[in-house]
Short mmCIF file of C-alpha atoms in Angstrom, two decimals:
data_model
loop_
_atom_site.label_atom_id
_atom_site.label_comp_id
_atom_site.label_asym_id
_atom_site.label_seq_id
_atom_site.Cartn_x
_atom_site.Cartn_y
_atom_site.Cartn_z
CA MET A 1 2.17 13.38 22.85
CA MET A 2 1.25 12.70 19.54
CA LYS A 3 3.92 11.58 16.82
CA LYS A 4 4.76 14.32 14.28
CA ILE A 5 2.71 14.22 11.49
CA LYS A 6 2.41 16.96 8.26
CA ILE A 7 -0.26 18.87 8.10
CA LEU A 8 -0.81 19.81 4.26
CA ASP A 9 -3.48 22.58 3.48
CA CYS A 10 -4.36 22.72 -0.03
CA THR A 11 -7.14 25.34 -0.43
CA LEU A 12 -5.89 27.63 -3.40
CA ARG A 13 -6.17 23.63 -5.63
CA ASP A 14 -8.97 21.94 -3.52
CA GLY A 15 -10.96 25.76 -3.71
CA GLY A 16 -10.24 26.88 -7.05
CA TYR A 17 -13.41 24.70 -7.45
CA TYR A 18 -15.49 27.41 -6.62
CA ASN A 19 -13.77 30.44 -8.76
CA LYS A 20 -11.96 28.57 -11.18
CA TRP A 21 -8.78 29.53 -9.16
CA ASP A 22 -9.22 32.46 -9.78
CA PHE A 23 -8.49 34.28 -6.56
CA ASP A 24 -7.22 37.73 -6.01
CA ASN A 25 -3.41 38.62 -5.31
CA SER A 26 -4.74 40.38 -1.80
CA LEU A 27 -5.78 37.01 -0.75
CA VAL A 28 -3.77 35.22 -1.59
CA ARG A 29 -0.63 37.26 0.23
CA LYS A 30 -2.85 37.10 3.90
CA TYR A 31 -3.19 33.38 2.69
CA LEU A 32 0.45 32.55 3.19
CA HIS A 33 1.40 35.05 5.96
CA ALA A 34 -1.67 32.84 7.99
CA ILE A 35 -1.16 29.22 6.95
CA ASN A 36 3.20 30.36 7.93
CA ASP A 37 1.89 31.92 11.21
CA ALA A 38 -0.20 28.29 11.77
CA ASN A 39 2.95 26.55 11.46
CA VAL A 40 1.15 23.98 8.56
CA ASP A 41 3.95 21.71 7.01
CA ILE A 42 2.83 22.30 3.08
CA ILE A 43 0.80 23.81 0.63
CA GLU A 44 -0.79 22.58 -1.94
CA LEU A 45 -0.59 26.49 -4.45
CA GLY A 46 -2.66 25.03 -7.38
CA LEU A 47 -3.00 22.20 -10.28
CA ARG A 48 -0.26 21.80 -12.46
CA ASN A 49 -2.31 22.19 -16.38
CA PHE A 50 -1.82 22.17 -19.63
CA PRO A 51 -3.15 25.10 -22.38
CA GLN A 52 -6.92 24.70 -21.34
CA ASP A 53 -9.84 25.89 -23.80
CA GLU A 54 -12.01 27.98 -21.23
CA PHE A 55 -10.66 30.49 -19.09
CA LEU A 56 -8.89 29.46 -15.13
CA GLY A 57 -7.16 31.92 -12.86
CA ALA A 58 -3.66 30.89 -12.31
CA PHE A 59 -3.92 28.92 -9.71
CA ALA A 60 -5.19 25.93 -12.49
CA TYR A 61 -1.25 25.86 -14.08
CA THR A 62 0.32 27.33 -11.54
CA THR A 63 3.01 28.11 -13.05
CA ASP A 64 7.21 28.43 -11.78
CA ASN A 65 6.77 31.76 -13.01
CA TYR A 66 4.57 33.23 -11.46
CA ILE A 67 5.40 30.87 -7.85
CA SER A 68 8.23 33.28 -8.35
CA THR A 69 5.86 36.54 -7.70
CA LEU A 70 4.22 34.59 -4.09
CA ASN A 71 6.38 35.94 -1.00
CA ILE A 72 6.27 32.10 0.56
CA ASP A 73 8.68 31.75 3.35
CA LYS A 74 11.41 29.74 3.06
CA SER A 75 10.57 27.38 5.66
CA ILE A 76 7.13 26.26 4.34
CA SER A 77 6.58 23.37 2.07
CA VAL A 78 5.79 24.10 -1.81
CA GLY A 79 3.37 21.99 -3.69
CA VAL A 80 1.25 21.13 -6.92
CA MET A 81 -0.80 18.57 -8.47
CA ILE A 82 -1.21 16.65 -11.66
CA ASP A 83 -3.72 14.61 -12.97
CA ALA A 84 -2.40 11.18 -14.65
CA SER A 85 -5.36 11.16 -16.31
CA SER A 86 -4.31 14.59 -18.63
CA ILE A 87 -0.75 12.74 -18.84
CA LEU A 88 -1.78 10.13 -20.09
CA SER A 89 -4.46 11.64 -22.94
CA SER A 90 -1.92 14.84 -23.40
CA ASN A 91 -0.27 13.30 -27.05
CA LEU A 92 2.94 12.97 -25.62
CA SER A 93 5.21 11.11 -24.45
CA ILE A 94 4.47 10.33 -20.63
CA GLU A 95 8.63 11.86 -20.43
CA ASP A 96 7.73 14.76 -22.31
CA ALA A 97 4.40 16.17 -21.21
CA ILE A 98 6.41 16.01 -17.40
CA ASN A 99 8.98 18.02 -18.87
CA SER A 100 7.36 20.48 -20.81
CA LEU A 101 5.22 20.92 -17.10
CA PHE A 102 8.05 21.12 -14.56
CA GLN A 103 11.54 21.67 -14.89
CA ALA A 104 14.25 20.72 -13.22
CA LYS A 105 13.49 21.10 -8.59
CA GLU A 106 16.63 23.45 -8.41
CA LYS A 107 15.06 26.09 -11.03
CA SER A 108 11.65 25.24 -9.25
CA ARG A 109 9.88 26.63 -5.68
CA VAL A 110 8.29 23.42 -5.97
CA ASP A 111 8.38 20.39 -3.17
CA LEU A 112 6.02 18.04 -3.89
CA VAL A 113 4.28 16.79 -6.57
CA ARG A 114 0.92 14.32 -6.04
CA ILE A 115 -0.64 12.81 -8.71
CA ALA A 116 -4.50 11.94 -8.94
CA THR A 117 -5.17 8.30 -9.63
CA HIS A 118 -7.96 6.75 -10.38
CA PHE A 119 -6.56 2.53 -9.59
CA ASN A 120 -7.18 0.81 -13.51
CA CYS A 121 -3.78 4.10 -14.15
CA ILE A 122 -1.71 3.40 -11.50
CA GLU A 123 0.17 1.05 -13.42
CA GLN A 124 1.41 3.78 -15.92
CA CYS A 125 2.15 6.25 -13.24
CA LYS A 126 5.28 4.64 -12.84
CA GLU A 127 6.45 6.32 -15.48
CA ILE A 128 4.73 9.14 -14.72
CA ALA A 129 6.41 8.92 -10.80
CA GLU A 130 9.61 8.27 -12.75
CA ALA A 131 10.04 11.00 -15.00
CA LEU A 132 9.19 13.02 -11.71
CA LYS A 133 11.70 12.06 -9.31
CA LYS A 134 14.32 12.34 -12.26
CA LEU A 135 13.88 15.82 -12.32
CA GLY A 136 14.30 15.63 -8.48
CA TYR A 137 11.04 16.17 -6.81
CA MET A 138 9.20 14.42 -4.29
CA VAL A 139 6.16 12.27 -5.20
CA GLY A 140 3.49 11.24 -3.37
CA LEU A 141 0.66 9.28 -5.45
CA ASN A 142 -3.52 10.04 -4.19
CA LEU A 143 -5.05 6.68 -5.11
CA MET A 144 -9.12 8.13 -5.50
CA GLN A 145 -12.39 6.03 -4.72
CA PRO A 146 -10.38 3.18 -2.74
CA HIS A 147 -13.07 2.54 -0.48
CA ALA A 148 -14.56 0.35 -3.50
CA ILE A 149 -11.93 -1.73 -3.38
CA VAL A 150 -11.57 -4.55 -1.95
CA SER A 151 -9.01 -4.85 0.55
CA GLN A 152 -6.65 -7.88 -1.34
CA GLU A 153 -6.49 -5.66 -3.80
CA LEU A 154 -5.72 -2.30 -1.94
CA SER A 155 -2.71 -4.12 -0.58
CA LYS A 156 -1.64 -5.44 -4.17
CA ALA A 157 -1.26 -2.14 -5.72
CA ALA A 158 0.56 -0.88 -2.04
CA GLU A 159 3.22 -3.04 -2.45
CA LEU A 160 2.76 -2.46 -6.52
CA VAL A 161 3.69 1.18 -5.23
CA GLN A 162 6.63 -0.11 -3.30
CA GLY A 163 8.23 -2.17 -5.84
CA TRP A 164 8.92 1.14 -7.79
CA ASP A 165 10.84 3.05 -5.18
CA MET A 166 9.63 6.53 -6.51
CA VAL A 167 7.71 7.41 -4.23
CA ASP A 168 7.46 9.45 -1.15
CA VAL A 169 4.32 8.64 0.03
CA LEU A 170 1.48 6.69 -0.95
CA TYR A 171 -2.38 8.80 -0.77
CA PHE A 172 -5.40 7.49 -0.09
CA ALA A 173 -8.63 9.99 -0.80
CA ASP A 174 -12.60 9.26 0.35
CA SER A 175 -13.35 10.85 -3.89
CA LEU A 176 -17.62 10.95 -2.36
CA GLY A 177 -17.82 11.18 1.10
CA GLY A 178 -18.76 8.40 2.65
CA MET A 179 -16.42 6.64 4.85
CA ASN A 180 -16.30 6.40 7.85
CA ASP A 181 -13.85 5.34 10.67
CA SER A 182 -13.79 1.95 9.94
CA ASP A 183 -13.33 1.61 6.39
CA VAL A 184 -10.47 4.70 7.08
CA VAL A 185 -9.11 1.78 9.33
CA ARG A 186 -9.44 -0.77 6.90
CA ILE A 187 -8.35 0.68 4.14
CA ILE A 188 -4.90 1.94 5.87
CA SER A 189 -3.88 -1.58 7.39
CA ALA A 190 -5.06 -2.28 3.94
CA LEU A 191 -2.54 -0.51 2.31
CA GLU A 192 0.15 -1.58 4.76
CA LEU A 193 0.58 -4.59 4.32
CA GLY A 194 1.74 -4.11 0.80
CA TRP A 195 3.25 -0.58 1.85
CA SER A 196 5.88 0.82 4.19
CA GLY A 197 6.71 4.79 3.58
CA ASP A 198 4.43 7.38 4.40
CA ILE A 199 0.72 6.84 4.30
CA GLY A 200 -1.71 10.52 3.59
CA PHE A 201 -5.49 10.26 4.14
CA HIS A 202 -7.21 13.27 2.07
CA ALA A 203 -10.73 13.46 3.95
CA HIS A 204 -14.15 14.86 2.50
CA ASN A 205 -16.89 16.30 4.34
CA ASN A 206 -20.35 14.26 3.02
CA LYS A 207 -21.49 13.29 6.68
CA GLY A 208 -19.25 15.69 9.01
CA LEU A 209 -16.74 13.10 9.38
CA ALA A 210 -14.03 14.02 7.74
CA VAL A 211 -11.84 15.68 11.20
CA SER A 212 -13.24 12.99 12.77
CA ASN A 213 -11.79 10.77 10.00
CA ILE A 214 -8.40 12.54 9.79
CA LEU A 215 -8.26 11.74 13.73
CA THR A 216 -8.69 7.89 13.51
CA ALA A 217 -6.16 8.00 10.60
CA ILE A 218 -3.67 8.94 12.06
CA GLU A 219 -4.58 6.91 15.80
CA TYR A 220 -4.49 3.68 12.49
CA GLY A 221 -0.55 5.36 11.34
CA ALA A 222 -1.39 8.18 9.05
CA ILE A 223 0.90 10.71 8.05
CA TRP A 224 0.08 13.38 5.81
CA ILE A 225 -3.22 15.38 5.79
CA ASP A 226 -4.65 17.28 3.67
CA SER A 227 -7.23 20.05 4.91
CA THR A 228 -7.86 23.72 3.29
CA ILE A 229 -9.39 26.45 5.06
CA LEU A 230 -13.23 26.57 5.81
CA GLY A 231 -13.32 22.79 4.04
CA MET A 232 -13.34 24.39 0.79
CA GLY A 233 -13.28 22.15 -2.36
CA ARG A 234 -15.52 19.74 -4.65
CA GLY A 235 -18.29 19.24 -3.44
CA ALA A 236 -19.24 19.18 0.33
CA GLY A 237 -15.54 19.50 0.65
CA ASN A 238 -13.41 19.04 3.06
CA ALA A 239 -11.73 18.61 6.36
CA GLN A 240 -11.70 22.43 7.93
CA THR A 241 -7.63 23.78 8.56
CA GLU A 242 -8.80 25.66 11.25
CA ASN A 243 -11.19 22.78 13.36
CA LEU A 244 -8.27 20.14 12.60
CA LEU A 245 -5.64 22.57 13.80
CA LEU A 246 -8.15 23.64 17.37
CA GLU A 247 -7.84 19.52 17.09
CA LEU A 248 -4.51 19.19 16.79
CA GLU A 249 -3.39 21.91 19.70
CA GLY A 250 -4.47 19.26 22.38
CA TYR A 251 -0.62 17.34 21.62
CA GLN A 252 1.70 20.19 21.84
CA LEU A 253 2.64 19.66 18.04
CA GLY A 254 3.71 23.67 17.94
CA TYR A 255 0.76 24.32 14.93
CA HIS A 256 -1.68 27.74 15.35
CA ALA A 257 -5.11 27.90 15.03
CA ASN A 258 -5.87 31.05 15.67
CA ALA A 259 -3.24 32.71 13.26
CA LEU A 260 -5.98 31.36 10.63
CA PHE A 261 -9.48 33.04 12.36
CA ASP A 262 -8.92 36.63 10.97
CA LEU A 263 -8.67 35.14 8.10
CA VAL A 264 -11.11 33.02 7.46
CA LEU A 265 -13.66 35.69 8.81
CA SER A 266 -12.30 38.82 6.57
CA GLU A 267 -11.89 36.64 3.44
CA PHE A 268 -12.81 33.29 2.81
CA ILE A 269 -16.44 33.73 4.26
CA PRO A 270 -17.04 35.47 2.06
CA LEU A 271 -15.95 34.05 -0.60
CA GLN A 272 -17.54 30.83 0.22
CA ASN A 273 -20.23 32.76 0.25
#
């Protein structure tokens, strides 16, 4: 049996690039019901943003007030993502910026906050993680474009984050969709030289290898795995949740891909088109 992993579906966050995060309420209800029936572990509902000049839908902000209107089963964990650059450019102190976006975990349905960062901002993410931890959240750090970083520097970055003792899962993203399985193995191996906690992987599907790369990542130690319905996301998109769960059904991990098929056909294929 394959080790227990965590599937994080980020359809409403990454798929929001299709429609400015303005999803129909009926679709959201059906999505939440189907994702729960599929036994997905975590849903990343959207971004947590400061007010923007242009119109963006609810999942660009994913406020606690809005989340409270959604019928999310208690068994599923809830996440949101922040961009480190938006925090660092907010003209507020980092702690004040975080406190303006988040309240204490005990008052929020959100369990996990992921910080997306480029390598040149990693050191500044320590204070972001610290502010989130102070509020009681699980913290993920999502390293973008790691394929362009040599292994020694990846290991140093991982060791730096390990020393903070504030990050629960260290993610890497195939940001430009160019990775093969050998790239996945190299990056995980480099991160593990400096990091002893959970590793996560966000695959992109430019080469049609997202699910294949995920299976390689799992084999080499990744625990947290991202996907979206139909692979919806920026550019060529992500690993398809429904396809990934089909691949994993033989490992008896408790996922149910068939719970998603009606949703895919009736709601998400028309939306994608």
